[in-house]
Amino acid sequence: MAQPADAARTVIMTVDDDPGVSRAVARDLRRRYGASYRIVRAESGESALEALRELKLRGDLVAVILADYRMPRMNGIEFLERAMDVHPAARRVLLTAYADTGAAIDAINVVDLDHYLLKPWDPPEEKLYPVVDDLLEAWRHSDHRPVPSTKVVGHRWSARSSDVREFLARNQVPYRWYSCDEPEGRRLLAAADEDGMRLPLVVTPDGTPLVDPDPADLAAHVGLATTPAADFYDLVVIGGGPAGLGAAVYGASEGLRTVLVERSATGGQAGQSSRIENYLGFPDGVSGAQLTERARRQATRFGAEILTAREVTGLDVGGAARVVRFSDGSQVAAHSVILATGVSYRRLAAPGCDELGGCGVYYGSSLTEAPACQDQDVYIVGGANSAGQAAMYLSRFAKQVTLLVRGPDLSASMSYYLIEQIGRVPNIAVRCGTVVEEAHGDGHLERLTLRDTDSGRTDVVDAQWLFVFIGAAPLTDWLDGTVLRDGRGFILAGPDLTADGRPPAGWELDRPPYHLETNVPGVFVAGDARAESAKRVASAVGEGAMAVMLVHRYLEQS
C-alpha cells in the first residue's frame, strides 16, 4: 500500500487528451493513492504545464507524472521534456500503445524517462500499482524537498529587474517574481523598509533583503560558489559555455584539479536557446537550459569547481604558473588555462536602443520575458539560427512574431531545417531587406521605425518587444598585450600563429604551438572565441575536450 507523503498533499499528475482514458487513470490512482496524495489530471500538455507551474509557485511537490504519448499539439515526450524544467525531481512515466514502444524507448534518453506503461493497464493491481509504488518509493528517497524560494520585487520595465531575473533563471535559482505595483510586492518592500525607488529588491531564502545587488553579491547570497577553494589548480577554464563546460567535464573526469570561472551564468549563448535541434544525440531537440544544467551537474559530479559572477580582468605568466586575475583584485593560479570566453551579441546602433535596453529591447532570448509577450507583437532582429530558434519559441506566446533580416533571405546564415519550420508557423513573418532605423518609447519600447534597405522607405510600427541577434563580438579585450588576437578580437591559436612558418614572437619552446594553443605556452582556446571557429554547440564541446587532451600533452612535457 502507498506510504504517506509529506504533510503538504504531494501531487501525482496524469495527462491524457482522451477524457475517458484520463478519468479512468485518475480513478485508479485515487483508489490506491488518494488518501496520501492529491491526484491532478489534465487533458492536454499545455493545461498540464500550466498546472505544474502553479504548483511550483505554491511550493507544492510533484512525485510522479504519467503522460500519454499520442496527444495533439504536444505529445507526451515533448510535454515531459518541458515538465522537467518545472519539476525536475518528479518521476516520469509514458503511457503508450504497443505500436509506440520504440518512441518510448527513445524517450528514456531524451527525457530521462523512468518507466513506460502499455495501454490498457488492467488490472491495475498487476500492471499499474507496482510501477507507481516503486516510483513513489524512489522519489521519497531522493532529495525532492522544495528549495526555499528567492523573491524578486521589481518593475516590468526596469532594466535592472530584467537583468536580475535573467541571472537567477540562467543559474537555475528558483525565484518568485512580484511587481512593485501589486499588494504582495508592496508588502515585501515595506518589510524591507524600502519605498520602491530603488529596484529590484531581492529577498533571499533566509530573509536577507538585497537592494539592486551586483551579480557577485547576489550570487553569494543565493548559494552560488564565487570563491575558489584553492590557490592553485592544474587547469583554470575561463567561460562556462559549451566549450568551457566540455573542458571542465573532460578535465575533471581525467583527474585534473579543475576550476571553471564564469562571469554571469553557465551555458553562454547556447544556454539562452529555447531549443537546439541539431545537436548529436537529441533527435527531438533539447533546450539550452536543459543541456547546460546537465553539463554543469556532470562537471561538478566529476569534481570540477564552478565559480559564478567572477569577472576575469587579466592573465599573467609567472614561470610555470599561469595567473588569472579577477576584478576584485584577487587571483588564482594554475599549470594551464583554457580560454572559452565565447562571444556576446553585438549592440544595435539605432538611436533609442541603448536607452531602452532591458525595457523592451533585449539582446539574446531573455526567456524570462517570453510569458509577458502573450498576445502581443514581437520583433526579432537577425537571420541566424539563434534568431530563428527565438522566433519559434516566442511564437508560442506572441500574437505575431516578425523576423527582421538585413539580407535578401534566410539561407545565408540559418540552417535549412529551421527555415522549413519557420515557414510552417502561421504567426511568424519574415521581412527581408529590413533594418531598425530607430526605437521610440517613454520609459519602455513603444514603436519602431523600420527601413527598407533597397528603397530607403521607412514605416513606423507599434512594438513593445524587440529581441536582437546581430552577430557576435568576442569577450577578449582583457587579454590585450598577453594573447594574440586577430583584427576583430578573436584569439589566434595553433597553425594561425605560424602561417609564415615561424613561431610567434616571444615563443621560446623548441616545438610549434599545439593546435588550440595560443602564443602563451599552456594557454589554450576553445569555442567561439577562437579565430575561424565553427560557431556551433557541437564543435565548441569538441574543442573543449580536445583542449584538455592538449593540456595533458603540455603538462607531460613541462
Coordinates of C-alpha atoms in Angstrom, one line a residue:
M1 CA 0.0 0.0 0.0
A2 CA 1.2 3.6 -0.6
Q3 CA 3.2 5.2 2.2
P4 CA 2.1 8.6 3.4
A5 CA 3.5 11.5 1.6
D6 CA 4.8 14.8 3.1
A7 CA 2.3 16.8 5.1
A8 CA 1.6 19.1 2.2
R9 CA -0.5 17.0 -0.2
T10 CA 2.0 15.8 -2.7
V11 CA 0.7 15.5 -6.3
I12 CA 0.5 12.6 -8.7
M13 CA -0.4 14.0 -12.2
T14 CA -1.9 12.2 -15.1
V15 CA -2.2 13.8 -18.6
D16 CA -4.3 12.3 -21.5
D17 CA -6.2 14.0 -24.2
D18 CA -8.9 11.3 -24.2
P19 CA -11.4 12.3 -21.5
G20 CA -12.5 8.7 -20.9
V21 CA -8.9 7.5 -20.5
S22 CA -8.0 10.5 -18.4
R23 CA -10.8 9.8 -16.0
A24 CA -10.0 6.1 -15.8
V25 CA -6.4 6.7 -14.9
A26 CA -7.3 9.3 -12.3
R27 CA -9.9 6.9 -10.9
D28 CA -7.5 4.1 -10.5
L29 CA -4.8 6.3 -9.0
R30 CA -7.3 7.8 -6.5
R31 CA -8.4 4.4 -5.4
R32 CA -4.9 3.4 -4.4
Y33 CA -3.2 6.7 -3.5
G34 CA -5.9 9.2 -2.9
A35 CA -5.6 9.1 0.9
S36 CA -2.0 10.2 0.8
Y37 CA -1.5 12.1 -2.5
R38 CA -3.5 14.6 -4.4
I39 CA -4.4 13.3 -7.9
V40 CA -4.3 16.0 -10.6
R41 CA -5.5 15.2 -14.1
A42 CA -5.2 17.3 -17.3
E43 CA -6.4 16.7 -20.9
S44 CA -3.6 18.5 -22.8
G45 CA 0.1 19.1 -22.4
E46 CA -0.5 22.9 -22.3
S47 CA -3.0 22.7 -19.5
A48 CA -0.8 20.3 -17.6
L49 CA 2.2 22.6 -17.8
E50 CA 0.1 25.5 -16.6
A51 CA -1.0 23.4 -13.6
L52 CA 2.6 22.3 -12.9
R53 CA 3.8 26.0 -12.9
E54 CA 1.0 26.9 -10.4
L55 CA 2.0 24.0 -8.2
K56 CA 5.6 25.2 -8.4
L57 CA 4.7 28.7 -7.3
R58 CA 2.8 27.5 -4.4
G59 CA 5.7 25.3 -3.3
D60 CA 3.7 22.0 -3.8
L61 CA 5.6 18.8 -4.6
V62 CA 5.0 16.6 -7.6
A63 CA 6.1 13.0 -7.1
V64 CA 5.0 11.2 -10.4
I65 CA 3.8 12.4 -13.8
L66 CA 2.1 10.0 -16.2
A67 CA 1.6 11.3 -19.7
D68 CA 0.0 9.7 -22.8
Y69 CA 2.3 9.6 -25.8
R70 CA -0.2 10.3 -28.6
M71 CA -1.5 13.8 -27.7
P72 CA -2.1 16.5 -30.4
R73 CA -0.1 19.7 -30.5
M74 CA 2.3 18.4 -27.8
N75 CA 3.0 14.7 -27.5
G76 CA 3.9 13.0 -24.3
I77 CA 7.6 13.2 -24.8
E78 CA 7.6 16.9 -25.6
F79 CA 5.4 17.5 -22.6
L80 CA 7.7 15.5 -20.2
E81 CA 10.7 17.4 -21.5
R82 CA 9.2 20.7 -20.6
A83 CA 7.9 19.4 -17.3
M84 CA 11.5 18.5 -16.4
D85 CA 12.3 22.2 -16.2
V86 CA 9.4 22.9 -13.8
H87 CA 9.6 19.8 -11.5
P88 CA 12.9 18.0 -12.2
A89 CA 12.6 15.6 -9.3
A90 CA 9.2 14.2 -10.4
R91 CA 9.3 10.6 -11.7
R92 CA 8.2 10.4 -15.3
V93 CA 6.0 7.7 -16.9
L94 CA 4.9 7.5 -20.6
L95 CA 1.6 5.7 -21.4
T96 CA 1.9 4.1 -24.9
A97 CA 0.2 1.7 -27.2
Y98 CA 2.2 -1.4 -28.3
A99 CA 3.0 0.3 -31.7
D100 CA 4.7 3.2 -29.9
T101 CA 7.1 1.3 -27.8
G102 CA 10.0 2.4 -30.0
A103 CA 9.2 6.0 -29.2
A104 CA 9.0 5.2 -25.5
I105 CA 12.5 3.5 -25.6
D106 CA 13.9 6.6 -27.3
A107 CA 12.3 8.8 -24.7
I108 CA 14.4 7.2 -22.0
N109 CA 17.4 9.2 -23.1
V110 CA 15.5 12.3 -24.3
V111 CA 13.6 13.0 -21.0
D112 CA 15.3 10.7 -18.5
L113 CA 12.1 8.5 -18.6
D114 CA 11.7 6.3 -15.5
H115 CA 9.2 3.9 -17.0
Y116 CA 6.7 3.3 -19.8
L117 CA 3.4 1.5 -19.5
L118 CA 1.4 -0.2 -22.2
K119 CA -2.3 0.6 -22.5
P120 CA -4.6 -0.9 -21.3
W121 CA -3.1 -1.2 -17.8
D122 CA -5.9 -3.5 -16.5
P123 CA -5.8 -5.0 -14.0
P124 CA -4.1 -2.0 -12.2
E125 CA -3.2 -4.2 -9.2
E126 CA -0.8 -6.1 -11.5
K127 CA 0.3 -3.5 -14.2
L128 CA -0.2 0.0 -12.7
Y129 CA 0.2 0.0 -8.9
P130 CA 3.5 -1.9 -8.7
V131 CA 5.1 0.5 -11.1
V132 CA 3.8 3.6 -9.3
D133 CA 4.7 2.1 -5.9
D134 CA 8.3 1.7 -6.9
L135 CA 8.5 5.2 -8.4
L136 CA 7.0 6.7 -5.2
E137 CA 9.5 4.8 -3.1
A138 CA 12.4 6.1 -5.2
W139 CA 11.0 9.6 -5.1
R140 CA 10.7 9.5 -1.3
H141 CA 14.3 8.5 -1.0
S142 CA 15.5 11.3 -3.4
D143 CA 16.3 14.9 -2.4
H144 CA 12.9 16.1 -3.5
R145 CA 12.5 18.8 -0.8
P146 CA 11.5 22.1 -2.2
V147 CA 14.2 24.7 -2.3
P148 CA 13.1 27.8 -0.4
S149 CA 12.3 30.4 -3.0
T150 CA 14.1 33.7 -3.6
K151 CA 11.7 36.6 -4.0
V152 CA 12.3 39.4 -6.5
V153 CA 10.3 42.6 -6.4
G154 CA 10.7 44.9 -9.4
H155 CA 9.0 46.7 -12.2
R156 CA 8.1 45.2 -15.6
W157 CA 10.0 47.9 -17.4
S158 CA 13.1 48.1 -15.2
A159 CA 16.3 47.0 -16.9
R160 CA 17.9 46.0 -13.7
S161 CA 14.9 43.9 -12.7
S162 CA 15.2 42.1 -16.0
D163 CA 18.9 41.5 -15.5
V164 CA 18.4 40.0 -12.1
R165 CA 15.6 37.7 -13.2
E166 CA 17.7 36.6 -16.2
F167 CA 20.7 36.0 -13.9
L168 CA 18.7 33.8 -11.5
A169 CA 16.9 31.9 -14.2
R170 CA 20.1 31.1 -16.1
N171 CA 21.8 29.9 -12.9
Q172 CA 18.8 27.6 -12.1
V173 CA 18.0 29.5 -8.9
P174 CA 14.3 29.2 -8.1
Y175 CA 12.6 32.6 -7.5
R176 CA 9.2 34.2 -7.4
W177 CA 8.5 37.5 -9.1
Y178 CA 6.4 40.2 -7.6
S179 CA 5.5 43.5 -9.3
C180 CA 6.2 46.5 -7.1
D181 CA 2.6 47.7 -8.1
E182 CA 1.0 44.5 -6.6
P183 CA -0.1 44.1 -2.9
E184 CA 2.5 41.4 -2.2
G185 CA 5.3 43.4 -3.8
R186 CA 4.4 46.4 -1.8
R187 CA 4.3 44.3 1.4
L188 CA 7.8 42.9 0.7
L189 CA 9.1 46.5 0.1
A190 CA 7.6 47.7 3.3
A191 CA 9.0 44.8 5.2
A192 CA 12.5 45.7 3.8
D193 CA 11.9 49.3 4.7
E194 CA 12.1 50.3 1.1
D195 CA 9.9 52.8 -0.8
G196 CA 10.3 51.2 -4.2
M197 CA 12.6 54.0 -5.6
R198 CA 15.5 51.5 -5.8
L199 CA 14.7 48.3 -7.6
P200 CA 14.9 45.4 -7.8
L201 CA 14.6 44.2 -4.2
V202 CA 15.8 40.6 -3.8
V203 CA 14.8 38.7 -0.6
T204 CA 16.9 35.6 -0.2
P205 CA 15.5 32.3 1.2
D206 CA 16.9 33.2 4.7
G207 CA 15.1 36.5 4.6
T208 CA 18.0 38.8 3.8
P209 CA 16.9 41.8 1.7
L210 CA 19.3 43.0 -1.1
V211 CA 18.5 46.2 -2.9
D212 CA 19.8 46.4 -6.6
P213 CA 22.5 43.8 -5.8
D214 CA 25.5 43.4 -8.1
P215 CA 25.9 39.9 -9.6
A216 CA 28.7 38.8 -7.2
D217 CA 26.7 39.8 -4.1
L218 CA 23.6 38.2 -5.4
A219 CA 25.4 35.0 -6.3
A220 CA 27.0 34.7 -2.9
H221 CA 23.6 35.2 -1.1
V222 CA 21.7 32.6 -3.2
G223 CA 24.2 29.8 -2.7
L224 CA 26.3 30.0 -5.9
A225 CA 30.1 29.5 -5.4
T226 CA 32.1 32.6 -6.1
T227 CA 35.4 31.9 -4.3
P228 CA 37.9 29.2 -5.4
A229 CA 38.6 26.6 -2.7
A230 CA 42.3 26.5 -3.5
D231 CA 45.0 28.9 -4.7
F232 CA 46.5 26.6 -7.3
Y233 CA 45.0 24.2 -9.9
D234 CA 46.0 22.0 -12.8
L235 CA 43.5 23.8 -15.0
V236 CA 41.5 27.0 -15.0
V237 CA 38.7 27.2 -17.5
I238 CA 37.5 30.7 -18.3
G239 CA 34.0 30.8 -19.6
G240 CA 31.0 28.5 -18.9
G241 CA 29.5 28.0 -22.4
P242 CA 29.5 24.6 -24.2
A243 CA 33.3 24.8 -24.8
G244 CA 34.0 25.6 -21.2
L245 CA 31.7 23.1 -19.8
G246 CA 33.1 20.4 -22.1
A247 CA 36.6 21.3 -20.9
A248 CA 35.5 21.1 -17.3
V249 CA 33.9 17.7 -17.7
Y250 CA 36.8 16.2 -19.5
G251 CA 39.4 17.9 -17.3
A252 CA 37.9 16.9 -14.0
S253 CA 37.0 13.4 -15.2
E254 CA 40.6 12.8 -16.2
G255 CA 42.0 13.7 -12.8
L256 CA 42.9 17.3 -13.4
R257 CA 42.2 19.7 -10.5
T258 CA 39.8 21.9 -12.4
V259 CA 38.0 25.2 -11.7
L260 CA 35.7 26.9 -14.2
V261 CA 35.2 30.7 -13.9
E262 CA 32.0 32.2 -15.4
R263 CA 31.2 35.9 -15.2
S264 CA 27.4 35.5 -15.5
A265 CA 25.8 32.1 -15.9
T266 CA 26.9 28.8 -17.4
G267 CA 25.6 28.0 -20.8
G268 CA 26.7 31.1 -22.7
Q269 CA 24.6 32.0 -25.7
A270 CA 23.6 28.3 -26.2
G271 CA 22.2 28.3 -22.6
Q272 CA 19.7 31.0 -23.7
S273 CA 18.5 29.0 -26.7
S274 CA 14.9 27.8 -26.4
R275 CA 15.6 24.7 -28.4
I276 CA 18.7 23.2 -30.1
E277 CA 17.7 20.6 -32.6
N278 CA 20.9 19.8 -34.5
Y279 CA 23.0 18.6 -31.5
L280 CA 24.1 15.0 -31.8
G281 CA 22.1 12.5 -29.7
F282 CA 19.0 14.6 -29.2
P283 CA 16.7 13.8 -32.2
D284 CA 13.8 15.7 -30.6
G285 CA 15.9 18.7 -29.7
V286 CA 16.9 20.0 -26.3
S287 CA 16.6 23.4 -24.7
G288 CA 19.8 25.2 -24.0
A289 CA 18.9 25.4 -20.3
Q290 CA 18.5 21.6 -20.1
L291 CA 21.7 20.9 -21.9
T292 CA 23.6 23.4 -19.8
E293 CA 22.2 22.1 -16.5
R294 CA 23.1 18.5 -17.4
A295 CA 26.6 19.5 -18.3
R296 CA 27.0 21.6 -15.2
R297 CA 25.9 18.7 -13.0
Q298 CA 28.2 16.3 -14.9
A299 CA 31.2 18.6 -14.3
T300 CA 30.6 19.0 -10.6
R301 CA 30.0 15.3 -10.2
F302 CA 33.5 14.7 -11.5
G303 CA 34.8 17.2 -9.0
A304 CA 35.2 20.4 -11.0
E305 CA 34.6 23.7 -9.1
I306 CA 32.3 26.2 -10.8
L307 CA 32.6 29.8 -9.8
T308 CA 29.8 32.2 -10.9
A309 CA 29.8 36.1 -11.2
R310 CA 33.5 36.4 -11.3
E311 CA 34.9 38.7 -13.9
V312 CA 38.4 38.0 -15.1
T313 CA 40.5 41.0 -15.9
G314 CA 44.0 39.8 -16.6
L315 CA 46.3 36.8 -17.4
D316 CA 49.9 36.8 -16.2
V317 CA 52.7 34.4 -16.7
G318 CA 54.9 33.6 -13.7
G319 CA 57.4 30.9 -14.5
A320 CA 55.4 27.6 -14.9
A321 CA 52.3 29.2 -13.4
R322 CA 49.5 30.9 -15.3
V323 CA 47.9 33.5 -13.1
V324 CA 44.3 34.6 -13.6
R325 CA 43.4 38.0 -12.1
F326 CA 39.8 39.0 -11.0
S327 CA 38.2 42.4 -11.0
D328 CA 38.2 42.5 -7.2
G329 CA 42.0 42.2 -7.1
S330 CA 42.1 38.5 -6.1
Q331 CA 43.7 35.8 -8.3
V332 CA 44.0 32.1 -8.9
A333 CA 46.9 30.3 -10.5
A334 CA 47.2 27.0 -12.4
H335 CA 49.6 25.0 -14.6
S336 CA 47.3 25.6 -17.6
V337 CA 44.4 27.7 -18.8
I338 CA 41.7 27.2 -21.4
L339 CA 40.1 30.4 -22.7
A340 CA 36.4 29.6 -23.5
T341 CA 35.1 33.1 -23.1
G342 CA 32.7 32.9 -26.0
V343 CA 31.0 35.9 -27.6
S344 CA 28.3 38.4 -26.9
Y345 CA 25.6 39.7 -29.2
R346 CA 26.6 43.0 -30.9
R347 CA 24.6 46.0 -29.8
L348 CA 22.1 47.6 -32.2
A349 CA 23.4 51.0 -33.2
A350 CA 20.0 52.5 -34.0
P351 CA 19.0 55.6 -31.9
G352 CA 16.9 54.8 -28.8
C353 CA 18.1 51.2 -28.4
D354 CA 20.7 51.9 -25.7
E355 CA 18.2 53.9 -23.7
L356 CA 15.5 51.2 -23.9
G357 CA 17.9 48.2 -23.2
G358 CA 16.1 45.9 -20.8
C359 CA 12.9 48.0 -21.2
G360 CA 11.6 46.3 -24.3
V361 CA 14.9 45.9 -26.2
Y362 CA 16.7 42.7 -25.3
Y363 CA 19.9 41.0 -26.5
G364 CA 19.5 37.3 -26.8
S365 CA 16.5 35.3 -26.0
S366 CA 15.7 36.7 -22.5
L367 CA 13.4 33.7 -22.0
T368 CA 12.2 35.1 -18.7
E369 CA 10.4 37.8 -20.7
A370 CA 8.6 35.4 -23.0
P371 CA 5.4 34.9 -21.0
A372 CA 4.9 38.6 -20.8
C373 CA 4.7 38.7 -24.7
Q374 CA 1.4 36.9 -24.6
D375 CA -0.9 38.0 -27.4
Q376 CA 1.4 40.9 -28.4
D377 CA 3.5 41.7 -31.4
V378 CA 7.2 40.8 -31.2
Y379 CA 10.1 41.8 -33.4
I380 CA 13.3 39.9 -33.8
V381 CA 16.4 41.3 -35.5
G382 CA 18.7 38.7 -37.1
G383 CA 18.8 35.9 -39.6
A384 CA 21.0 33.2 -38.0
N385 CA 19.9 30.1 -36.0
S386 CA 19.7 31.9 -32.7
A387 CA 17.2 34.3 -34.1
G388 CA 15.2 31.5 -35.7
Q389 CA 15.1 29.5 -32.6
A390 CA 13.9 32.5 -30.6
A391 CA 11.2 33.1 -33.2
M392 CA 9.9 29.5 -32.9
Y393 CA 9.8 29.8 -29.1
L394 CA 8.2 33.2 -28.9
S395 CA 5.6 32.3 -31.5
R396 CA 4.0 30.1 -28.7
F397 CA 3.2 33.2 -26.7
A398 CA 3.0 36.2 -29.1
K399 CA 0.2 37.1 -31.4
Q400 CA 2.7 37.8 -34.2
V401 CA 6.5 37.4 -34.5
T402 CA 8.3 39.3 -37.2
L403 CA 11.8 38.5 -38.2
L404 CA 13.7 41.5 -39.5
V405 CA 16.6 40.3 -41.8
R406 CA 19.1 42.7 -43.4
G407 CA 19.9 40.2 -46.2
P408 CA 17.7 39.1 -49.1
D409 CA 16.7 35.8 -47.5
L410 CA 17.4 33.5 -44.5
S411 CA 19.5 30.9 -46.4
A412 CA 22.8 32.7 -46.0
S413 CA 23.1 32.1 -42.2
M414 CA 20.2 29.9 -41.0
S415 CA 20.0 26.1 -41.1
Y416 CA 17.6 24.6 -43.6
Y417 CA 15.6 22.7 -41.0
L418 CA 14.9 25.9 -39.1
I419 CA 13.9 27.8 -42.3
E420 CA 11.4 25.0 -43.0
Q421 CA 10.0 25.1 -39.5
I422 CA 9.5 28.9 -39.6
G423 CA 7.7 28.6 -42.9
R424 CA 5.1 26.3 -41.3
V425 CA 4.3 28.6 -38.4
P426 CA 1.4 30.9 -39.3
N427 CA 2.2 33.7 -36.8
I428 CA 5.8 34.2 -37.9
A429 CA 6.5 36.7 -40.7
V430 CA 9.9 37.3 -42.3
R431 CA 10.8 40.8 -43.6
C432 CA 14.0 40.6 -45.6
G433 CA 16.0 43.7 -46.6
T434 CA 14.8 45.5 -43.4
V435 CA 16.7 47.2 -40.6
V436 CA 15.7 49.0 -37.4
E437 CA 16.2 52.7 -38.0
E438 CA 15.1 53.9 -34.6
A439 CA 13.5 52.8 -31.4
H440 CA 10.9 55.0 -29.6
G441 CA 9.4 55.0 -26.2
D442 CA 9.0 56.8 -22.9
G443 CA 10.5 54.5 -20.3
H444 CA 9.8 51.4 -22.4
L445 CA 9.7 50.5 -26.1
E446 CA 6.5 51.6 -27.8
R447 CA 7.3 51.9 -31.5
L448 CA 10.0 51.1 -34.1
T449 CA 11.0 52.8 -37.3
L450 CA 11.9 50.3 -39.9
R451 CA 13.8 51.0 -43.1
D452 CA 13.7 49.0 -46.4
T453 CA 17.4 48.7 -47.5
D454 CA 16.5 48.7 -51.2
S455 CA 14.1 51.5 -51.5
G456 CA 15.0 53.5 -48.4
R457 CA 11.3 53.7 -47.5
T458 CA 10.6 53.8 -43.7
D459 CA 7.5 52.9 -41.8
V460 CA 6.6 53.1 -38.1
V461 CA 5.2 50.0 -36.3
D462 CA 3.8 49.6 -32.8
A463 CA 6.1 47.4 -30.8
Q464 CA 6.8 46.6 -27.1
W465 CA 9.2 43.8 -27.6
L466 CA 12.4 43.7 -29.7
F467 CA 14.9 40.9 -29.4
V468 CA 18.3 41.4 -31.1
F469 CA 20.6 38.7 -32.6
I470 CA 23.0 40.5 -34.9
G471 CA 26.4 38.8 -34.8
A472 CA 29.0 38.1 -32.2
A473 CA 31.7 40.1 -30.6
P474 CA 34.4 38.1 -28.7
L475 CA 34.9 38.9 -25.0
T476 CA 38.7 39.2 -25.1
D477 CA 39.7 42.8 -24.5
W478 CA 41.2 41.8 -21.2
L479 CA 43.8 39.7 -23.0
D480 CA 45.3 42.7 -24.8
G481 CA 49.1 42.6 -24.6
T482 CA 49.2 39.0 -23.5
V483 CA 47.4 36.7 -26.0
L484 CA 47.5 37.4 -29.8
R485 CA 44.1 38.1 -31.4
D486 CA 43.0 39.0 -34.9
G487 CA 41.6 42.3 -36.1
R488 CA 38.1 41.5 -34.7
G489 CA 39.4 40.3 -31.3
F490 CA 39.2 36.6 -31.9
I491 CA 42.0 34.6 -30.4
L492 CA 44.7 33.2 -32.7
A493 CA 45.9 29.6 -32.0
G494 CA 47.9 26.7 -33.5
P495 CA 48.5 27.0 -37.2
D496 CA 47.2 30.5 -37.4
L497 CA 50.2 31.6 -35.3
T498 CA 52.7 30.0 -37.6
A499 CA 51.2 30.9 -41.0
D500 CA 54.6 32.2 -42.2
G501 CA 56.4 29.1 -41.0
R502 CA 57.9 30.9 -38.0
P503 CA 56.8 30.7 -34.3
P504 CA 55.1 33.7 -32.8
A505 CA 57.2 36.5 -31.3
G506 CA 58.4 35.5 -27.8
W507 CA 57.8 31.8 -28.3
E508 CA 60.7 30.1 -26.5
L509 CA 59.9 26.4 -26.8
D510 CA 61.5 24.1 -29.4
R511 CA 58.2 23.0 -30.7
P512 CA 55.4 24.9 -32.5
P513 CA 52.2 25.7 -30.7
Y514 CA 49.7 22.9 -30.4
H515 CA 46.5 23.1 -32.4
L516 CA 44.5 25.1 -29.9
E517 CA 47.4 26.6 -28.1
T518 CA 47.8 30.4 -28.1
N519 CA 51.1 32.3 -28.2
V520 CA 51.4 31.7 -24.5
P521 CA 52.5 28.1 -23.8
G522 CA 50.0 26.3 -21.6
V523 CA 47.2 28.7 -22.5
F524 CA 44.6 27.2 -24.9
V525 CA 41.4 28.4 -26.6
A526 CA 38.2 26.6 -27.4
G527 CA 34.9 27.5 -28.8
D528 CA 33.5 30.7 -30.3
A529 CA 36.3 33.0 -29.1
R530 CA 38.8 31.2 -31.4
A531 CA 39.5 32.8 -34.7
E532 CA 37.7 31.0 -37.6
S533 CA 35.8 28.7 -35.2
A534 CA 32.6 26.9 -36.4
K535 CA 30.2 28.7 -34.1
R536 CA 28.2 25.6 -33.3
V537 CA 27.5 23.9 -30.0
A538 CA 28.8 20.5 -31.1
S539 CA 32.1 21.9 -32.3
A540 CA 32.5 24.0 -29.2
V541 CA 32.1 20.9 -26.9
G542 CA 34.5 19.0 -29.1
E543 CA 37.1 21.8 -28.9
G544 CA 36.8 21.9 -25.1
A545 CA 37.5 18.1 -25.0
M546 CA 40.4 18.5 -27.5
A547 CA 41.9 21.3 -25.5
V548 CA 42.0 19.1 -22.4
M549 CA 43.9 16.4 -24.4
L550 CA 46.4 19.1 -25.4
V551 CA 46.7 20.3 -21.8
H552 CA 47.7 16.7 -20.8
R553 CA 50.4 16.8 -23.5
Y554 CA 51.6 20.2 -22.4
L555 CA 51.8 19.0 -18.7
E556 CA 53.7 15.8 -19.6
Q557 CA 56.4 17.8 -21.4
S558 CA 56.7 20.7 -18.9

